[in-house]
PDB file of C-alpha atoms in Angstrom:
ATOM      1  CA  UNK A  42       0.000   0.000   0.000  1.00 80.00           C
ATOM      2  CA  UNK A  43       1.586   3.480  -1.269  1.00 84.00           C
ATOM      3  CA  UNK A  44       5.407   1.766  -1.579  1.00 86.00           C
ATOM      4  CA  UNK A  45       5.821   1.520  -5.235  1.00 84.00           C
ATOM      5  CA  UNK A  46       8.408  -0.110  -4.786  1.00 83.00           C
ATOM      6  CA  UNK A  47       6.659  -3.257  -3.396  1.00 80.00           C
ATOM      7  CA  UNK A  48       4.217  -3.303  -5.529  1.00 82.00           C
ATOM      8  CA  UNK A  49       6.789  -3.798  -8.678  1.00 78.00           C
ATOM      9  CA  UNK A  50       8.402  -6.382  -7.008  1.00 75.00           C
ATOM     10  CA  UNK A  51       4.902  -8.398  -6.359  1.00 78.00           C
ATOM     11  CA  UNK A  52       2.606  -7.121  -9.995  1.00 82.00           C
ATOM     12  CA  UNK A  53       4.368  -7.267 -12.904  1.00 80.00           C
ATOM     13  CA  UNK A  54       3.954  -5.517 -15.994  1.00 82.00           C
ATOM     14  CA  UNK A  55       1.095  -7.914 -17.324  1.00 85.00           C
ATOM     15  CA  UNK A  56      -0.524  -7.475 -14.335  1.00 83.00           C
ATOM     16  CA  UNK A  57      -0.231 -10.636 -12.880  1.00 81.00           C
ATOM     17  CA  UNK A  58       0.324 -10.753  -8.713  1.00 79.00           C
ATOM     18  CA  UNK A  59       3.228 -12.938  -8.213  1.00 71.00           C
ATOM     19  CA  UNK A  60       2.135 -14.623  -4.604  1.00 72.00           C
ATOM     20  CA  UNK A  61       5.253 -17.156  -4.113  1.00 65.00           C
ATOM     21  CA  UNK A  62       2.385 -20.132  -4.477  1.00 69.00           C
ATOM     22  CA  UNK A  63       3.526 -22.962  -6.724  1.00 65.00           C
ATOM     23  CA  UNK A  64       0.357 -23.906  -8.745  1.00 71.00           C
ATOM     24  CA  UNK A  65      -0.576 -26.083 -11.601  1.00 74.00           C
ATOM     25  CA  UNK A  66      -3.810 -26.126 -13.300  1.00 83.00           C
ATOM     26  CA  UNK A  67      -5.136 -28.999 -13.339  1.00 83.00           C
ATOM     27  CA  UNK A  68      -7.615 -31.649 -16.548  1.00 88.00           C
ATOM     28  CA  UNK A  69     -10.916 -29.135 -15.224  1.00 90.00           C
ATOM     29  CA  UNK A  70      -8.798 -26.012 -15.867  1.00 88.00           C
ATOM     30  CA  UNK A  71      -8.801 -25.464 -12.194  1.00 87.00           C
ATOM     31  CA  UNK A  72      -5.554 -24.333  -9.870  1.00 82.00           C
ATOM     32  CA  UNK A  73      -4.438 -26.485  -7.678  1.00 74.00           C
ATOM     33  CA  UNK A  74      -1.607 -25.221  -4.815  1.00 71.00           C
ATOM     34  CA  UNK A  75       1.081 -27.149  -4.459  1.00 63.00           C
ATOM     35  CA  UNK A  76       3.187 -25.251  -2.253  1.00 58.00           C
ATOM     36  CA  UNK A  77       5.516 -22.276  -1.608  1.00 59.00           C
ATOM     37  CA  UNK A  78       8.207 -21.067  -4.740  1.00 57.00           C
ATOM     38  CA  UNK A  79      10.462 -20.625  -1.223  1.00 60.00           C
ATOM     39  CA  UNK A  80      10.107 -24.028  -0.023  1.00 75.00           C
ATOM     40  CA  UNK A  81      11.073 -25.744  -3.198  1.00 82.00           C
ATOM     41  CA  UNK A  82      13.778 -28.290  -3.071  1.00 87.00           C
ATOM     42  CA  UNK A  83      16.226 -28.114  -5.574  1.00 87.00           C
ATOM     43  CA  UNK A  84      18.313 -30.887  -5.819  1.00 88.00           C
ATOM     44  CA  UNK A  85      22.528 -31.203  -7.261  1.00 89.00           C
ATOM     45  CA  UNK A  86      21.351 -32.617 -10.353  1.00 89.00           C
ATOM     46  CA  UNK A  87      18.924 -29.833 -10.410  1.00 89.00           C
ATOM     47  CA  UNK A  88      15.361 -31.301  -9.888  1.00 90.00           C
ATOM     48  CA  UNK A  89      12.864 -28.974  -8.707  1.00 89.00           C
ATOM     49  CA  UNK A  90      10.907 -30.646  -5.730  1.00 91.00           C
ATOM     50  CA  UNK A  91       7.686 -29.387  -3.609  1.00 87.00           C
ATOM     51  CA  UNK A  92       8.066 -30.857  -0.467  1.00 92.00           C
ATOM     52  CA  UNK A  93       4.956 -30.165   1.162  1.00 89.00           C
ATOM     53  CA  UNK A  94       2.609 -32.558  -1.218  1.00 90.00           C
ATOM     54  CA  UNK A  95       4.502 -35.121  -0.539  1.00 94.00           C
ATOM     55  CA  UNK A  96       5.311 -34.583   3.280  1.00 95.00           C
ATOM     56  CA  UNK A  97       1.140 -34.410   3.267  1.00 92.00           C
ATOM     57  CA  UNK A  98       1.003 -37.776   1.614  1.00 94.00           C
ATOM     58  CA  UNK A  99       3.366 -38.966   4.092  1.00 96.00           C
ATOM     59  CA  UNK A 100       1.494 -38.019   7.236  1.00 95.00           C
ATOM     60  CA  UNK A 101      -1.828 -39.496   5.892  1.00 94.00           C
ATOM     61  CA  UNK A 102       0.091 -42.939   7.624  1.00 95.00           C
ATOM     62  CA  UNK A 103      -1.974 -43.660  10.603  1.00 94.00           C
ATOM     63  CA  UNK A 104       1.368 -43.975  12.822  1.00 95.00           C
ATOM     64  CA  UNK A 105       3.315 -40.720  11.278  1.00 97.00           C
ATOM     65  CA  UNK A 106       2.953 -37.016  12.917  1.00 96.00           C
ATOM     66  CA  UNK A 107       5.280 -35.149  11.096  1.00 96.00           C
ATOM     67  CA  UNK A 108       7.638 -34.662   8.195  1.00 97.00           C
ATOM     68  CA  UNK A 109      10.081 -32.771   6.853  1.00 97.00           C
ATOM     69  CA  UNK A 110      11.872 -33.260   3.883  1.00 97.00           C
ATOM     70  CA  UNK A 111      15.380 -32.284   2.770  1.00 95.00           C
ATOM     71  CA  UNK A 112      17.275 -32.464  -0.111  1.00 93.00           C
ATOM     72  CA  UNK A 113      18.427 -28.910  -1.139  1.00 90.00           C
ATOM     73  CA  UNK A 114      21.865 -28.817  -3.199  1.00 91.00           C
ATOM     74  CA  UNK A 115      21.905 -32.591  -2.264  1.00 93.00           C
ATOM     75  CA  UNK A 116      22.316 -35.659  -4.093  1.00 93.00           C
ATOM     76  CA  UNK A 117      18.756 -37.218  -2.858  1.00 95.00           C
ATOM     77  CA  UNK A 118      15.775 -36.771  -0.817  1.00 96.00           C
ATOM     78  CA  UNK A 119      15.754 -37.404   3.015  1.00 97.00           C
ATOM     79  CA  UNK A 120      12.975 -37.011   5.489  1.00 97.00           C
ATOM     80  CA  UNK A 121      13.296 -36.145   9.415  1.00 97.00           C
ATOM     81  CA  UNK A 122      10.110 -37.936  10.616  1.00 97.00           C
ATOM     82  CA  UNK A 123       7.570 -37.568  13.834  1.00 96.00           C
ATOM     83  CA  UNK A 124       5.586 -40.249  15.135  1.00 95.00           C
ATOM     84  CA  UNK A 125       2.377 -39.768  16.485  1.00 94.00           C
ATOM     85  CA  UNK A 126       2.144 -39.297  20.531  1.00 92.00           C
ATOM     86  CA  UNK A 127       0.324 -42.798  20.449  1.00 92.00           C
ATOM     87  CA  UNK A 128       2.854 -44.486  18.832  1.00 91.00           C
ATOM     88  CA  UNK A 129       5.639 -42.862  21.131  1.00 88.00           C
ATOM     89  CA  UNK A 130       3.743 -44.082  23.697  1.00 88.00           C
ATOM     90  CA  UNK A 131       3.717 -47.812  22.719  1.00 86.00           C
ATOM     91  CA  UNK A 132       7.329 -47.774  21.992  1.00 84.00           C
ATOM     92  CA  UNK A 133       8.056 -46.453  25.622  1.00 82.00           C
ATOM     93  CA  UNK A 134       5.312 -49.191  27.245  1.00 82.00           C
ATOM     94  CA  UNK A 135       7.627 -51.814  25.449  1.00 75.00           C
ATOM     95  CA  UNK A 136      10.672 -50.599  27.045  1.00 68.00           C
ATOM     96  CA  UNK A 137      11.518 -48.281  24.471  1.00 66.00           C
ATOM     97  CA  UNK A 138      14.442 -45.811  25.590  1.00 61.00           C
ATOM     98  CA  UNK A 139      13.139 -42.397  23.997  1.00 70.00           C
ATOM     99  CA  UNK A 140      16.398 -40.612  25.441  1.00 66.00           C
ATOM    100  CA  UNK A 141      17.880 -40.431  22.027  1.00 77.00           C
ATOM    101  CA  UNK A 142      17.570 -38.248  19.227  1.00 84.00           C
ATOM    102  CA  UNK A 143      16.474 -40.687  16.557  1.00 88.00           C
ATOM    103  CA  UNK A 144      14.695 -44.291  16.731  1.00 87.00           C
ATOM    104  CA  UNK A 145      16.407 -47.089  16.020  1.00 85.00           C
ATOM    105  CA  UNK A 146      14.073 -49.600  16.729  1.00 85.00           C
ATOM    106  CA  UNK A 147      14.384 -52.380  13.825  1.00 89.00           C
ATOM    107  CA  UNK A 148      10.477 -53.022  14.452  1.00 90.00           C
ATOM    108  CA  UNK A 149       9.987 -49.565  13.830  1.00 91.00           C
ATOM    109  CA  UNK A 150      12.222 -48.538  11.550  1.00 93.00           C
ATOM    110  CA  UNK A 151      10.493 -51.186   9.106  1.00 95.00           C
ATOM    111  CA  UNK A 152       7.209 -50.365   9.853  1.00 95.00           C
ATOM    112  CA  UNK A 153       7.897 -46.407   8.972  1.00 96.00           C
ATOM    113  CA  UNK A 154      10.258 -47.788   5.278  1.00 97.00           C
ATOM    114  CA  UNK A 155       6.992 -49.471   4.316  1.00 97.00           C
ATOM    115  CA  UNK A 156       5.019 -46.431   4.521  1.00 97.00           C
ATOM    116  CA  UNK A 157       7.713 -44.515   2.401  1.00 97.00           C
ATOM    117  CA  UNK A 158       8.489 -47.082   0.313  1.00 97.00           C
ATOM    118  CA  UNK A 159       4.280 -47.358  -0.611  1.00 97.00           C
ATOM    119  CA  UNK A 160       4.525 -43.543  -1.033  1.00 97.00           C
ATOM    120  CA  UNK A 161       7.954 -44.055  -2.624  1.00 97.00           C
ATOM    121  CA  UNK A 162       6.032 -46.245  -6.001  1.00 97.00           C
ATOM    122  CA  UNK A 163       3.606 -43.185  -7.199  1.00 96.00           C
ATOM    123  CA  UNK A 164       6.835 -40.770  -7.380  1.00 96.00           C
ATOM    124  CA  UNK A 165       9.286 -39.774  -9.969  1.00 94.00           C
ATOM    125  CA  UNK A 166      12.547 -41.467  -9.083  1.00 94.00           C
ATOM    126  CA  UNK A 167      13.858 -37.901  -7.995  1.00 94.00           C
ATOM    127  CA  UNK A 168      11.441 -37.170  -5.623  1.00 95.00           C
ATOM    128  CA  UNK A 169      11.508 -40.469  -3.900  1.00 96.00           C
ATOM    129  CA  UNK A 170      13.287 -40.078  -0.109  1.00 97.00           C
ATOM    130  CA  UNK A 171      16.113 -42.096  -0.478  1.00 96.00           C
ATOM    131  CA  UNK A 172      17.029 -42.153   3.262  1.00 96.00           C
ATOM    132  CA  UNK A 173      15.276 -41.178   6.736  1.00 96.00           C
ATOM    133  CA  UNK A 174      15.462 -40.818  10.438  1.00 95.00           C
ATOM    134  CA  UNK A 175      12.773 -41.104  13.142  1.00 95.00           C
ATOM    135  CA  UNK A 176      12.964 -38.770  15.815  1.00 94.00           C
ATOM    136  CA  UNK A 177      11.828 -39.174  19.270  1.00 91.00           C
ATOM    137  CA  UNK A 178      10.109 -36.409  19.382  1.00 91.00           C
ATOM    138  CA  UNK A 179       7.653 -34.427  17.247  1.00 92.00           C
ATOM    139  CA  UNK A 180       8.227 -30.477  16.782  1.00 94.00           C
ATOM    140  CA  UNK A 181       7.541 -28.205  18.553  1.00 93.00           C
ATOM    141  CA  UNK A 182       6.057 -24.366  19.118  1.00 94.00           C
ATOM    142  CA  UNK A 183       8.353 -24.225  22.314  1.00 94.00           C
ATOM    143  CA  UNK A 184      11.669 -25.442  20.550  1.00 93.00           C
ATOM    144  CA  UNK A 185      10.994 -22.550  17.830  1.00 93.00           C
ATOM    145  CA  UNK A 186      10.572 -25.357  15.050  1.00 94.00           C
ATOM    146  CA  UNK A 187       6.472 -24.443  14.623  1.00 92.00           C
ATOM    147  CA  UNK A 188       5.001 -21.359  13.779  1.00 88.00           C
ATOM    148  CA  UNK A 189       1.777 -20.177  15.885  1.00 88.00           C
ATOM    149  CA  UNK A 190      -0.321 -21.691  13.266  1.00 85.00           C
ATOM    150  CA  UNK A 191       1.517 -25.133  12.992  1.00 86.00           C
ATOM    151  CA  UNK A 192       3.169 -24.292  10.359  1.00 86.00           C
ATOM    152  CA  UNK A 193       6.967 -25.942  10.299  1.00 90.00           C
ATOM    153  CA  UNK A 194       9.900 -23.527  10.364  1.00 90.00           C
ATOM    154  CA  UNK A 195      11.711 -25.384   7.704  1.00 89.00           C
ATOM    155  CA  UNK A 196      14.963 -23.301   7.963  1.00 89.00           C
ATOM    156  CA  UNK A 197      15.176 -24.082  12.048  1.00 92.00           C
ATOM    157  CA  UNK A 198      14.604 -27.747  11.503  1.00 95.00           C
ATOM    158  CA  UNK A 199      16.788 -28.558   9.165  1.00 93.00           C
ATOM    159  CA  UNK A 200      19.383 -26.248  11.667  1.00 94.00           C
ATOM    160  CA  UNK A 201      19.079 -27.777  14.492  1.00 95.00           C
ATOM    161  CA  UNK A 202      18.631 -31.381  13.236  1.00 95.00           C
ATOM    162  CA  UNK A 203      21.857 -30.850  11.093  1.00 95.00           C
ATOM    163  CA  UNK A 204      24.016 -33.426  12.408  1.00 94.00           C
ATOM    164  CA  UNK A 205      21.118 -35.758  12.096  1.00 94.00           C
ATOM    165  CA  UNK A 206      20.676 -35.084   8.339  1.00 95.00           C
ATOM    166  CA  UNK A 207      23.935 -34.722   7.570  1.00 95.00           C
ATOM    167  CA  UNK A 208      24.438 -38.191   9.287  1.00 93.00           C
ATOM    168  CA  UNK A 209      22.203 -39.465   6.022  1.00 94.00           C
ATOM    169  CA  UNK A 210      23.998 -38.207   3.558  1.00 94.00           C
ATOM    170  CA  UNK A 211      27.489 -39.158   4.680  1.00 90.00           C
ATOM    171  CA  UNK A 212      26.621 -43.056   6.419  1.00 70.00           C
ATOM    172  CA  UNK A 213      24.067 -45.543   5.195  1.00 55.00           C
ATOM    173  CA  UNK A 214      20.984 -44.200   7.370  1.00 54.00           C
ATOM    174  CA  UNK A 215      17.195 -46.194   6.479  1.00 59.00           C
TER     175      UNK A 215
END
């Protein structure tokens, strides 16, 4: 509002209000969102990935809370994964130490690869995650890694879970 400035930078010369949405229009000529221009993933061999469609797919598992993948300048695609507060909960009734970052239960470890290997069949081979790691718990508001609205803070996970992803790229990982 009066900052011409702005406005150039978000209407171009068409007309046309550039939003940061990613979009495609879909067989019925209607738009479809498929995320944010400043959360695409772009890969080293320089695929162009969406994350959040298939983070949602993802989460429609009845046992997984959260996702997040990563991938950016990277060879592949990795995810950092939450479990629901149920499932936690099992894991810890069967003796389950929670104390570490990541879950390394074999039991769960293949329940949660069948999930992204199902998920893993309906993608292009570039978009498939490659490698992943459980954590032990989900994100949070309180650790900074949520906005208000639930949103995830991309840029702060993938900080402070760092040594976690880079731990996938540089040893075998799931």
């Amino acid at each position: 509002f009066k900052n011409e400035q702005a406005t150039r930078e978000v209407i171009d010369a068409e007309g046309w209000l550039h939003t940061g949405d990613l979009g495609e229009i879909d067989a019925r000529g209607l738009l479809r969102i498929k995320g944010r221009k400043k959360e695409v993933l772009k890969t080293s061999g320089g695929k162009m990935i969406a994350p959040l469609p298939i983070e949602e797919r993802l989460k429609a598992s009845p046992i997984i809370s959260q996702v997040c993948l990563v991938g950016d300048n990277r060879k592949y695609i990795s995810a950092l994964i939450t479990l629901t507060e149920d499932t936690l909960t099992t894991l810890q009734t069967r003796g389950e130490a929670l104390s570490e970052e990541s879950i390394r239960d074999p039991e769960m470890v293949s329940i949660v690869k069948r999930h992204v290997d199902e998920l893993n069949h309906s993608l292009a081979s570039y978009e498939q995650i490659k490698k992943f790691t459980i954590l032990t718990r989900e994100f949070s508001i309180a650790d900074g890694e949520m906005t208000p609205t639930l949103k995830m803070k991309r840029n702060v996970v993938e900080s402070r879970f760092k040594h976690l992803i880079d731990r996938m790229y540089s040893e075998g990982g799931h």
